[in-house]
Amino acid sequence: MADDTLTAGLHLLTDLYLGGKAVPAADGARFPVIDPATGEVIASVADGGISDAIAAVDAAERAAASWAATSPRSRAEILRTAFELTVERASELARLISLENGKSRGDALAEVAYAAEFFRWYSEEAVRGTGMVTTAPGGTNRILVQHRPVGICVLVTPWNFPAAMATRKIGPALAAGCTMILKPASDTPLTALAIAQILEAAGVPEGVVGVLPSRRSGPVVSAMLHDPRVRKLSFTGSTEVGRALLREAADQVVNTSMELGGNAPFLVFADADLDAAIDGAMVAKMRNAGEACTAANRFYVESPIAGEFGRRLAKRMAELRVGPPAAEDTEVGPLVNRDAVDKVDDLVRGAVAEGATVLTGGGRPAGAGFYYEPTVLADVRPGAAILTEEIFGPVAPIVTFDGEEEAIRLANSTEYGLAAYVYTGDLARGLRVSERIESGMVAINRGLVSDPAAPFGGVKQSGLGREGGHEGLLDYMEEQYVAVQW
Ligand code: NAD
């Protein structure tokens, strides 16, 4: 089924994409995709089941040997073309992202640029395979180590960056010479299907990338993880689902990469440049309306400046234009669905009931759609649920601290360890604090950490493995050691 009315120019795919073809689910099932700005259905998408998942693995298997045998240069050139086509189609892709995810046009365009960069970066990395030859300590033989594609990959992605979370996995997997099946989030399958079309146009052979939208995620992913041909699972999503998938992957000892939830602290020391800290806070909190795993979730501000920081942040948050994602001047769109708004609202109400002060926002605006007001809360009780859970919405809770030791203790008081932000005028302090923060990524005097050229990932219960950088390529490769005598 194709519907050209939703996006100008982009031929909309709403079936499964298997073996290079659009096909309906074997049992004919479909599910609706909802526009979060209106709550209305925008498309009906094929709902892949277990037999479709096995067919997807069949297609990936048929393509595996020849794809692994292509030269790194030809894989690089296909990825480069995918980068160029993504940039060329940025406007239509951004429109699709806003439609099904609800993010503002500005955020959607930024996401497409970020997503495209993974194709460019991995087109450059594809020809930088590394290995090693050395002499065994006893001098009897050589030790040869080379990297080989890990094999058929299952890629599972969330709804919050429907394009970038897909390309962050597809880019390195293609560069490494793997074939793959992408299972996108059921809130946002249309963007993933559009990316499949771009990859096809870029020259990716049939069967190398399959896209399997499904509302039956549990059984479908489980079936693939129990198929012995599947050798890799790369998952981005919540820690809760990640834990369950690690257990499933254990049955066949499938290689796993896990990009899970976050609870980023944003520390502001009294010696920080306050203008820069407020600018950084706006980016760290409000990129994607707070629906980012790296979003600043807890603001810890040193006592002497806490009052001024709160007032200034509240003023900036109150000035944001909330509205329909497609409108040119909208800065904050709706959240992804009703459950997301209910969760944010519950967390805010809970914090207020425990004594937090609302500096701005604090509720849902009137009217249709899944909107929430940009909100700043001060005097939040340490230990409140809003500080321990991922908010995933436009709410900034502020807690005060005194001194470095307390800041570090508060920052580390979570089972998560994905991103952290530190604002200080003293670089030595910034680096000293970074070394003691239990987090895979730290931004010093900067509100944005994500960069396709850098290893992105978490420690503690935020995940395993890294995406982006050279490390991201190695996540799709396995080392083989050959002992050789010549
Ligand atoms: P989610 O865990 O609910 O879903 C993620 C994906 O897993 C979706 O495709 C979903 O359909 C699928 N899924 C759900 N249940 C499953 C099951 N039982 N078996 C197999 N697959 C299943 O997460 P979400 O709500 O889509 O995304 C938000 C979460 O993702 C947040 O926790 C956020 O922090 C995290 N996230 C992490 C990163 C990162 O890089 N660390 C990036 C973006 C989002």
mmCIF file of C-alpha atoms and ligand atoms in Angstrom, residues 156-161 165 168 183-186 217-218 221 235-239 241 245 259-262 293 390 392 418 456 462, ligand 1:
data_model
loop_
_atom_site.group_PDB
_atom_site.id
_atom_site.type_symbol
_atom_site.label_atom_id
_atom_site.label_comp_id
_atom_site.label_asym_id
_atom_site.label_seq_id
_atom_site.Cartn_x
_atom_site.Cartn_y
_atom_site.Cartn_z
ATOM 1 C CA VAL A 156 15.524 -2.836 17.553
ATOM 2 C CA THR A 157 14.941 0.913 17.783
ATOM 3 C CA PRO A 158 12.798 3.342 19.827
ATOM 4 C CA TRP A 159 10.371 6.036 18.650
ATOM 5 C CA ASN A 160 12.190 9.109 19.986
ATOM 6 C CA PHE A 161 14.742 9.384 17.134
ATOM 7 C CA MET A 165 18.565 5.441 16.016
ATOM 8 C CA ARG A 168 23.306 4.661 13.958
ATOM 9 C CA LYS A 183 12.384 -3.715 13.943
ATOM 10 C CA PRO A 184 11.325 -0.077 14.433
ATOM 11 C CA ALA A 185 9.094 1.140 17.279
ATOM 12 C CA SER A 186 5.431 0.713 16.438
ATOM 13 C CA SER A 217 7.506 -7.037 19.331
ATOM 14 C CA GLY A 218 8.000 -9.591 22.121
ATOM 15 C CA VAL A 221 12.106 -10.425 18.385
ATOM 16 C CA PHE A 235 18.844 -2.683 20.987
ATOM 17 C CA THR A 236 18.042 0.918 21.839
ATOM 18 C CA GLY A 237 15.184 1.475 24.242
ATOM 19 C CA SER A 238 14.223 1.226 27.879
ATOM 20 C CA THR A 239 16.333 -0.555 30.490
ATOM 21 C CA VAL A 241 12.982 -4.162 27.854
ATOM 22 C CA LEU A 245 16.182 -9.062 25.768
ATOM 23 C CA GLU A 259 21.675 1.482 24.480
ATOM 24 C CA LEU A 260 19.260 1.845 27.388
ATOM 25 C CA GLY A 261 17.653 4.478 29.547
ATOM 26 C CA GLY A 262 19.361 7.488 31.082
ATOM 27 C CA CYS A 293 17.868 9.367 26.559
ATOM 28 C CA GLU A 390 13.316 9.151 33.271
ATOM 29 C CA PHE A 392 11.054 11.985 28.975
ATOM 30 C CA LEU A 418 24.485 7.388 30.235
ATOM 31 C CA PHE A 456 28.068 6.919 22.437
ATOM 32 C CA SER A 462 22.353 2.379 30.797
HETATM 33 P P1 NAD B 1 10.949 0.588 24.642
HETATM 34 O O1 NAD B 1 11.966 -0.172 25.406
HETATM 35 O O2 NAD B 1 9.546 0.517 25.094
HETATM 36 O O3 NAD B 1 10.941 0.125 23.117
HETATM 37 C C1 NAD B 1 12.114 0.109 22.334
HETATM 38 C C2 NAD B 1 11.928 -0.882 21.208
HETATM 39 O O4 NAD B 1 11.763 -2.198 21.748
HETATM 40 C C3 NAD B 1 10.699 -0.636 20.340
HETATM 41 O O5 NAD B 1 11.006 -0.992 19.011
HETATM 42 C C4 NAD B 1 9.692 -1.606 20.923
HETATM 43 O O6 NAD B 1 8.699 -1.979 20.007
HETATM 44 C C5 NAD B 1 10.580 -2.780 21.269
HETATM 45 N N1 NAD B 1 10.056 -3.648 22.320
HETATM 46 C C6 NAD B 1 9.222 -3.337 23.341
HETATM 47 N N2 NAD B 1 8.990 -4.426 24.096
HETATM 48 C C7 NAD B 1 9.694 -5.440 23.554
HETATM 49 C C8 NAD B 1 9.871 -6.813 23.890
HETATM 50 N N3 NAD B 1 9.285 -7.361 24.939
HETATM 51 N N4 NAD B 1 10.667 -7.563 23.112
HETATM 52 C C9 NAD B 1 11.282 -7.023 22.053
HETATM 53 N N5 NAD B 1 11.167 -5.735 21.677
HETATM 54 C C10 NAD B 1 10.376 -4.945 22.419
HETATM 55 O O7 NAD B 1 11.499 2.077 24.567
HETATM 56 P P2 NAD B 1 10.809 3.343 23.875
HETATM 57 O O8 NAD B 1 9.681 3.791 24.742
HETATM 58 O O9 NAD B 1 10.543 3.070 22.419
HETATM 59 O O10 NAD B 1 12.014 4.394 23.907
HETATM 60 C C11 NAD B 1 12.307 5.148 25.021
HETATM 61 C C12 NAD B 1 13.450 4.538 25.799
HETATM 62 O O11 NAD B 1 14.580 4.396 24.948
HETATM 63 C C13 NAD B 1 13.915 5.405 26.929
HETATM 64 O O12 NAD B 1 14.187 4.613 28.060
HETATM 65 C C14 NAD B 1 15.217 6.021 26.401
HETATM 66 O O13 NAD B 1 16.119 6.430 27.386
HETATM 67 C C15 NAD B 1 15.733 4.913 25.580
HETATM 68 N N6 NAD B 1 16.689 5.411 24.577
HETATM 69 C C16 NAD B 1 18.011 5.140 24.758
HETATM 70 C C17 NAD B 1 18.942 5.612 23.858
HETATM 71 C C18 NAD B 1 20.396 5.326 24.049
HETATM 72 O O14 NAD B 1 21.138 5.494 23.096
HETATM 73 N N7 NAD B 1 20.847 4.894 25.213
HETATM 74 C C19 NAD B 1 18.515 6.364 22.759
HETATM 75 C C20 NAD B 1 17.159 6.634 22.598
HETATM 76 C C21 NAD B 1 16.247 6.120 23.529
#
